[in-house]
Amino acid sequence: MEEVKRSTDIRLVRKAIRGSVDAYGELITIHKGYLYRMAYLHSGNEDAALEIVQETVLKGFHSIKTLQNPAVFRSWMTTILIHVSSDYYRRNIPFSELPEEEQEQENSGISAEERLDLYAAIRRLPEHYRMVIVLKYFDGLKQDEIAGIMNIPRGSVSSYLTRAKKELRKSLEEGYLNG
C-alpha cells in the first residue's frame, strides 16, 4: 500500500516538474495535512500556520522545476516550509495557545495540561533546536534526513537534539517547581 502511494507521488511530482498545475495541486492535496501540522508545530498559531503553508505552497510551485529527485518531494517541501517559517519568526509574531482539537487529542498517557506545557517549552527553544525536535519527534525523521533538510552535518543534528532535550527538561522542571 505504501509502495503504491509512493509511486503515485513520484508520478505526480514528475508531471508537476514538467509543468502540470493539476499534478502539483494533487500533491498539495495529498500533503496538506502534513504541511499544516509542521507549520503549526513551528508557529503555535493556527492563522500563522495557514499563512506559512500558503507561502510554502506558492514558493514550491514557483521552484518545482528545480527539484532534481522526485522521490524527495516531501523533504524538499519541508525544507521550503522551514525557510518560510524562519522568515515568519523574524517578523516576531507572538505565539498563541493550541487550538481545542489539539488540546483534546489523546497522547499516550500525558494530560492536556502537560501537553500544553511541552508545546510551550518547545516554542521557547531557539529555532534550530525547535526544528530538530519537531522533525525528529513529531515527524519521525531520522537524523540523516533532518541533516539533509536543515542543510547541516549529522553531528550537529545529534548535538542539537541533546541540547534541546536538556533545555526542555530544565524548562519543564522549572515550570513544575515554580508553578
Backbone as a ProteinNet text record, in pm:
[ID]
protein_1_A
[PRIMARY]
MEEVKRSTDIRLVRKAIRGSVDAYGELITIHKGYLYRMAYLHSGNEDAALEIVQETVLKGFHSIKTLQNPAVFRSWMTTILIHVSSDYYRRNIPFSELPEEEQEQENSGISAEERLDLYAAIRRLPEHYRMVIVLKYFDGLKQDEIAGIMNIPRGSVSSYLTRAKKELRKSLEEGYLNG
[TERTIARY]
82.2	0	86.4	185.2	276.9	354	390.1	463.9	380.7	251.1	161.2	150.2	133.8	124.7	251.7	365.9	494.5	510.6	472.9	486.3	389.3	271	175.3	234.2	292.8	357.4	466.8	551.6	662.7	609.5	505.2	444.5	390.7	321.7	266.7	377.7	483.7	595.3	658.1	678.2	736.4	648.5	517	424.2	433.5	439.8	448.7	577	686.1	814.5	805	728.7	710.6	609.5	550.3	462.7	315.8	275.4	134.2	87.7	2.2	-55.1	-146.7	-221.4	-311.7	-235.4	-123	-42.5	10.6	57.4	106.4	-7.5	-125.1	-241.9	-276.4	-268	-293	-190.2	-64.4	41.3	13.4	-26.6	-55	-174.9	-276.3	-392.3	-349.4	-260.6	-211.1	-132.5	-51.3	42.2	-1.9	-122	-162.4	-172.8	-219.4	-228.5	-91.4	2.5	140.2	199.4	182.8	238.6	178.1	47.7	-16.1	36.6	45.6	96.6	236.7	321	458.3	457.4	380.4	374.1	318.2	217.3	159.1	258.3	331.9	430.3	539.6	567.5	669	614.7	487.9	434.7	351.8	282.4	196.4	69.6	37.1	-76.5	-143.9	-274.1	-347.8	-336.9	-357.4	-350.4	-209.9	-109.4	29.1	60.3	13.7	38.7	-23	-144.6	-209.2	-132.8	-84.9	-6.7	125.3	189.8	316.4	294	186.7	157.3	129.1	50.5	17.6	144.5	232	358.1	446	447.4	526.5	476.7	346.2	287.4	321.3	311.2	342.1	488.9	578.7	722.3	755.5	693.4	714.4	669.6	555.8	503.7	600.9	654.4	746	880.8	918.3	1051	1048.5	931.2	921.1	1012.3	1035.6	1120.3	1265.9	1304.3	1442.8	1462.4	1352	1361.2	1424.4	1537.5	1612.8	1559.5	1522.5	1482.6	1337.5	1245.2	1103.3	1073.8	1158.6	1136	1149.4	1211	1232.1	1140	1026.6	934.9	895.1	855.2	809.6	921.2	1041.3	1154.5	1185.6	1176.2	1200.3	1098.5	970.9	867.7	890	937.3	966.7	1076.7	1177.1	1285.6	1231.4	1145.6	1084.3	1003.5	925.4	843.4	930.3	1043.3	1133.9	1185	1221.9	1270.3	1158.8	1039.8	926.1	894.7	897.8	871.8	975.4	1101	1208.3	1184.6	1146.1	1115.6	1000.3	903.2	788.1	829.5	919.5	968.3	1042.1	1114	1190.9	1101.3	974.6	879.3	825.2	875.9	837.2	687.7	623.9	482.2	466.5	378.2	359.1	287.1	313.7	250.4	123.8	26.2	-95.6	-102.2	-204	-221.3	-267.2	-266.1	-307.6	-458.6	-505.5	-649.7	-712.8	-845.4	-915.4	-896.3	-900.7	-888.1	-752.2	-648.1	-516	-514.5	-584.2	-588.1	-661.9	-763.1	-845	-780.6	-679.7	-619	-557.8	-582.7	-522.9	-375	-293.4	-149.6	-81.5	-75.2	-1.3	21.1	-87.8	-76.8	-37.9	-22.7	5.7	-119.6	-140.6	-261.4	-253.3	-367.7	-373.1	-286.4	-286.5	-206.2	-56.7	-14.8	126.3	165.4	74.1	99.7	113.9	27.6	37.4	170.6	211.6	340.9	455.4	448.2	552.2	558.3	442.5	441.2	491.7	454.3	502.3	653.7	705.1	850.3	921.8	864	924.7	928.5	819.9	816.1	917	958.9	1058.3	1201.8	1221	1356.4	1408.7	1540.8	1597	1551.5	1539.4	1480.9	1545.4	1679.1	1744.1	1717.9	1704.4	1670.8	1526	1437.6	1295.6	1276.8	1351	1338.5	1375.2	1487.6	1527.8	1430.7	1378.4	1280.8	1154.4	1103	981.1	1002.5	1112.2	1137.7	1160.9	1227.4	1258.1	1136.1	1072.2	970.2	827.1	802.4	667.6	652.9	762.6	755.5	822.9	897	956.3	1072.5	1142	1254.6	1380.1	1465.5	1596	1693	1800.8	1896.5	1957.1	1983.3	2038.3	1940	1810.6	1708.3	1698.3	1705	1699	1818.5	1936	2057	2040	1981.4	1958.9	1860.8	1752.8	1650.8	1705.1	1779.6	1830.6	1963.6	2020	2147.3	2259.5	2267	2370.6	2430.1	2549.9	2607.7	2523.6	2529.8	2455.4	2497.2	2623.8	2672.3	2606.7	2578.7	2509.5	2367.6	2302.7	2166.9	2168.4	2262.2	2273.6	2298.8	2387.5	2420.7	2300.3	2230.4	2112	2004.2	1985.2	1884.9	1918.6	2043.9	2087.2	2065	2109	2094.4	1948.2	1869.3	1727.4	1655	1682.6	1618.1	1659.1	1785.3	1833.4	1759.7	1744.9	1673.7	1526.4	1466.3	1325.6	1307.7	1394.8	1387.7	1399.1	1496.7	1519.2	1397.2	1346.4	1232.1	1108.3	1084.5	966.8	980.5	1100.4	1122.7	1104.5	1158.6	1143.8	997.7	925.7	783.3	705	735.2	663.6	709.1	835.4	883.2	828.9	818	772.2	620.9	556.5	410.9	336.5
-119.8	0	125.8	127.9	242.4	258.8	145.3	147.1	209.8	179.1	235.6	386.2	428.7	572	644.7	585	645.5	657.2	554.1	560.1	661.5	676	778.1	916.9	939	1067.7	1098.1	1000.5	1021.9	1055.5	985	1012.5	1155.7	1196.3	1332.2	1437.7	1410.3	1505.2	1523.8	1413.8	1424.3	1510	1491.1	1572.6	1719.7	1744.3	1882	1948.6	1874.6	1929.4	1968.1	1889.8	1919.1	2031.7	2083.4	2199.1	2175.4	2058	2029.9	2093.6	2193.3	2261	2164.7	2082.2	1985.7	1885.2	1836.9	1740.1	1804.1	1928.6	1998.5	2014.8	2050.1	2063.8	1933.8	1821.3	1690.7	1661.1	1692.8	1672.1	1752.4	1875.3	1961	1905.4	1857.9	1797.8	1676.7	1595.6	1476.9	1515	1620.8	1654.8	1773.6	1827.1	1948.6	1928	1812.5	1785	1785.1	1719.6	1715.6	1856.2	1933	2068.7	2156.1	2143.8	2223.4	2185.2	2054.3	2010.7	2064.6	2055.6	2105.4	2255.8	2328.9	2475	2510.7	2435.7	2464.1	2436.9	2328	2296.7	2402.6	2466.2	2571.6	2704.3	2732.9	2864.4	2865	2755.7	2751.6	2831.8	2869.7	2956.8	2912.8	2893	2843.2	2937.7	3066.7	3162.9	3169.5	3169.6	3172.6	3046.5	2931.7	2805.2	2807.9	2859.5	2868.1	2961.3	3071.6	3165.3	3101.5	3029.2	2962.6	2856.8	2778.4	2675.3	2740.9	2847	2915.3	2964.3	3026.8	3076.5	2960.9	2850.7	2733.2	2674.7	2661.3	2605.4	2694	2824	2917.3	2909.5	2910.6	2901.1	2766.9	2660.7	2529.3	2526.9	2588.4	2592.7	2666.4	2778.3	2857.4	2789.7	2697.8	2637.3	2485.9	2427.9	2282.5	2233	2314.6	2271.9	2251.4	2302.7	2285.6	2155.4	2086.9	1961.8	1854.4	1802.9	1704	1561.8	1526.7	1389.6	1387.5	1338.9	1336.2	1258.5	1164.2	1082.1	1161.5	1279.3	1358	1480	1475.1	1588.7	1636	1543.3	1583	1649.8	1595.1	1657.1	1793.6	1802.5	1928.8	2034.8	1995.6	2088.7	2124.8	2028.6	2055.7	2160.3	2149.3	2248.3	2387.3	2395.6	2524.9	2575.7	2488	2527.4	2580.4	2516.7	2561.8	2702.4	2728.3	2862.3	2966.7	2931.5	3023.7	3049.6	2943.5	2955.9	3045.8	3028.9	3112.9	3259.7	3285.8	3424.2	3478.7	3395	3435.8	3471.4	3390.7	3418.1	3550.6	3583.5	3708.8	3830.5	3813.4	3924	3934.8	3847.8	3849	3840	3742.2	3719.6	3643.5	3691.3	3619.6	3487.4	3392.5	3261.2	3260.2	3181.3	3164.8	3021.6	2993.7	2858.9	2764	2635.7	2534.1	2540.4	2507.7	2504.1	2388.9	2397.4	2298.6	2156.6	2134.8	1997.7	1938.2	2019.9	1971	1940.9	2023.4	2003.3	1874.6	1839.9	1723.5	1593.8	1602.7	1484.7	1395.1	1265.4	1168.7	1157.3	1144.8	1137.3	1054.7	927.5	829.3	866.6	888.9	899.8	1034.6	1139	1268.6	1355.2	1434.2	1515.9	1631.8	1693.4	1808.1	1922.2	1940.2	2046.2	2020.5	1895.6	1861.2	1880.7	1844.6	1861.7	2010.3	2093.6	2238.4	2292.2	2244.9	2286.5	2245	2122.2	2073.9	2158.5	2183	2263	2404.9	2462.2	2596.5	2595.5	2492.3	2481.3	2463.5	2386.5	2367.8	2500.7	2577.6	2707	2807.2	2788.6	2878.6	2842.3	2723.4	2682.3	2771	2785.6	2854.1	2779.7	2851.2	2796.1	2665.4	2657.2	2536.2	2416	2437.8	2329.2	2286.1	2384.6	2357	2275.3	2312.7	2245.8	2098	2065.9	1925	1845	1904.3	1835	1803.7	1901.1	1881.3	1776.8	1788	1693.3	1551.6	1538.8	1407.2	1344.1	1416.1	1355	1375.1	1474.9	1494.8	1443.1	1444.1	1394.5	1258.8	1216.1	1083.5	1065.2	1174.2	1163.4	1114.3	1050.6	1006.1	1124.5	1114.4	1224.6	1259.7	1159.2	1187.3	1268.7	1236.3	1309.8	1453.9	1470.2	1605	1686.7	1624.1	1693.4	1741.7	1658.2	1696.2	1810.8	1805.3	1910.5	2043	2037	2160.1	2204.9	2119.1	2150.2	2173.9	2079.9	2085.1	1944.8	1932.1	1798.8	1714.3	1582	1491	1508.3	1533	1554.2	1674.2	1777.4	1894.8	1858.9	1774.4	1731.8	1659.4	1567.3	1492.6	1586.1	1679.8	1776.2	1865.3	1913.8	1997.9	1921.2	1792.5	1711.5	1697.4	1668.6	1652.8	1781.5	1893.1	2022.5	2063.2	2038.2	2074.4	1995.1	1865.7	1783	1829.8	1867.6	1917.9	2047.3	2138.3	2263.8	2239.5	2146.1	2113.6	2057.7	1964.5	1904.3	2013	2101.1	2209	2302.1	2340	2430.7	2369.4	2242.4	2176.6	2155.7	2119.3	2101.6	2233.8	2342.8	2475	2515.8	2485.7	2519.8	2450	2323.6	2248.5	2286.5	2323.4	2365.6	2502.8	2592.5	2728.6	2741.6	2646.1	2655.4	2586.6
0	0	0	88.8	96.7	-34.2	-95.4	-221.7	-333.7	-337	-437.6	-418.6	-292.6	-261.7	-304.6	-277.3	-311.7	-463.1	-538	-684.1	-743.2	-682.2	-726.4	-703.5	-585.9	-557	-658.2	-686.5	-780.1	-919	-960.2	-1092.1	-1095.7	-990.6	-984.2	-980.4	-905.8	-897.2	-1034.7	-1107.3	-1242.6	-1332.7	-1324.2	-1403.9	-1362.6	-1232.6	-1182.2	-1229.3	-1227.4	-1273.7	-1420.9	-1496.3	-1640.1	-1663.1	-1555.3	-1569.2	-1543.9	-1498.4	-1474.5	-1343.1	-1357	-1240.3	-1164.6	-1238.2	-1175.2	-1089.7	-1141.1	-1065.8	-937.8	-947	-827.7	-726.9	-776.4	-689.6	-618.5	-689.8	-628.4	-519.9	-548.1	-448	-321.7	-339.6	-224.3	-146.9	-218.3	-152.2	-69.5	-123.6	-53.1	72.3	61.6	170.2	255.9	233.1	305.7	456.6	499.6	643.6	708.4	643.8	692.9	697.9	590.7	585.5	695.6	715.1	819.1	957.6	985.6	1117.6	1142.2	1041.2	1056.5	1081	1004.1	1020.6	1158.3	1202.5	1332.7	1445.4	1433.6	1536.4	1542	1429.9	1428.2	1479	1449.2	1484	1612.1	1639.5	1756.5	1740.8	1617.7	1592.9	1463.7	1468.9	1352.4	1232.7	1255.2	1145.1	1086.1	1172.7	1126.1	1046.5	1094.2	1023.5	884.6	875.4	743.9	650.1	704.5	623.4	578.4	667.7	635.6	528	541.5	440.6	306	306.6	181.3	111.3	186	129.9	82	158.1	121.1	-10.7	-24.1	-146.3	-265.8	-247.3	-355.3	-395.7	-296.8	-327.9	-392.4	-345	-404.8	-549.8	-577.3	-714.4	-807.4	-758.2	-841.7	-864.3	-774.1	-788.5	-811.6	-839.5	-857.8	-970.1	-1069.8	-1182.1	-1141.2	-1024.8	-978.6	-900.9	-868.5	-792.7	-880.2	-837	-914.4	-896.9	-773.3	-742.7	-695.7	-778.6	-740.7	-612.7	-576.7	-457.6	-327.9	-332.6	-210.5	-203.6	-274.4	-278.5	-138.8	-52.2	81.9	162	156.4	226	166.7	34.8	-35.2	9.9	19.5	66.2	213.6	292.3	433.1	445	360.5	360.8	328.7	228.7	194.2	312.6	375.2	489.7	603.4	626.4	732.6	702.8	579.1	543	554.9	508.8	519.3	666.5	746.6	889.5	956.1	919.1	975	941.1	817.6	778	861	886.4	964.8	1108.1	1167.1	1302.6	1309.5	1206.5	1207.1	1220.9	1186.4	1199.6	1341.7	1433.6	1575.4	1599.5	1536.2	1558.1	1690.2	1780.2	1906.7	1884.6	1973	1964.9	2048.5	2008.2	2087.6	2137.7	2214.7	2268.4	2157.9	2186.6	2091.2	2068.4	1947.2	1924.9	2003.1	2022.6	2104.4	2055.2	1921.9	1873.1	1907.2	1914.9	1954.1	2103.9	2182.4	2326.1	2361.4	2282.8	2312.8	2265.7	2181.4	2122.2	2230	2218.7	2310.9	2279.9	2383.2	2358.1	2465.7	2444.5	2524.3	2671.1	2744.1	2887.7	2945.1	2866.6	2926.7	2917.5	3020	3026.4	2927	2901.1	2811.5	2865.4	2998.3	3059.7	3038.8	3056.9	3035.6	2889.4	2799	2655.8	2621.7	2680	2658.2	2709	2826.3	2882.1	2791.1	2739.2	2649.2	2522.7	2460.1	2337.4	2362.1	2475.6	2509.3	2527.7	2594.1	2614.4	2480.2	2390.3	2257.1	2182.6	2191.1	2120.1	2176.7	2303.1	2363.5	2324.9	2268.3	2227.8	2115.9	2106.4	1989	1863.1	1754.4	1632	1586.1	1585.8	1535.7	1627.1	1756.9	1848.4	1827.5	1817.3	1796.3	1668.4	1565	1435.5	1446	1510	1518.8	1605.9	1711.8	1797.4	1718	1646.1	1568.4	1459.8	1386.2	1277.8	1330.8	1443.9	1499.8	1567.9	1657.8	1741.7	1692.9	1610.5	1560.3	1417.8	1342.4	1205.6	1190.1	1292.8	1291.7	1195.7	1162.9	1070.3	1141.3	1064.9	1115.1	1112.5	1189.2	1198.5	1062.9	979.2	845.6	761.3	772.5	697.7	748.3	879.1	937.8	890.9	889.8	844.3	701.1	616.2	476.9	463.8	539.3	533.5	584.6	695.4	756.2	696.4	612.4	547.1	649.8	747.1	849.7	863.6	921.7	941.4	1038.2	1021.6	1107.7	1254.5	1276.7	1412.7	1479.3	1401.4	1455.5	1496.1	1416.4	1449.8	1584.7	1601.7	1726.2	1844	1824.3	1928.2	1961.1	1858.9	1880	1955.5	1919.2	1988.4	2136.8	2164.9	2304.2	2381.2	2324.5	2393	2406.7	2302	2305.6	2414.2	2422.2	2525.7	2664.8	2680	2808.9	2845.1	2747.8	2773.2	2803.3	2729.6	2755.4	2895.9	2932.6	3065.3	3172.6	3155.7	3252.1	3257.8	3142.8	3135.8	3200.4	3171.9	3228.2	3378.4	3423.3	3567.3	3640.8	3584.8	3648.4	3653	3546.2	3540.6	3649.8	3674.4	3776.4	3917	3932.4	4064.1	4100.2	4000.8	4025.6	4015.8	3949.1	3924.2	4028.5
[MASK]
+++++++++++++++++++++++++++++++++++++++++++++++++++++++++++++++++++++++++++++++++++++++++++++++++++++++++++++++++++++++++++++++++++++++++++++++++++++++++++++++++++++++++++++++++++

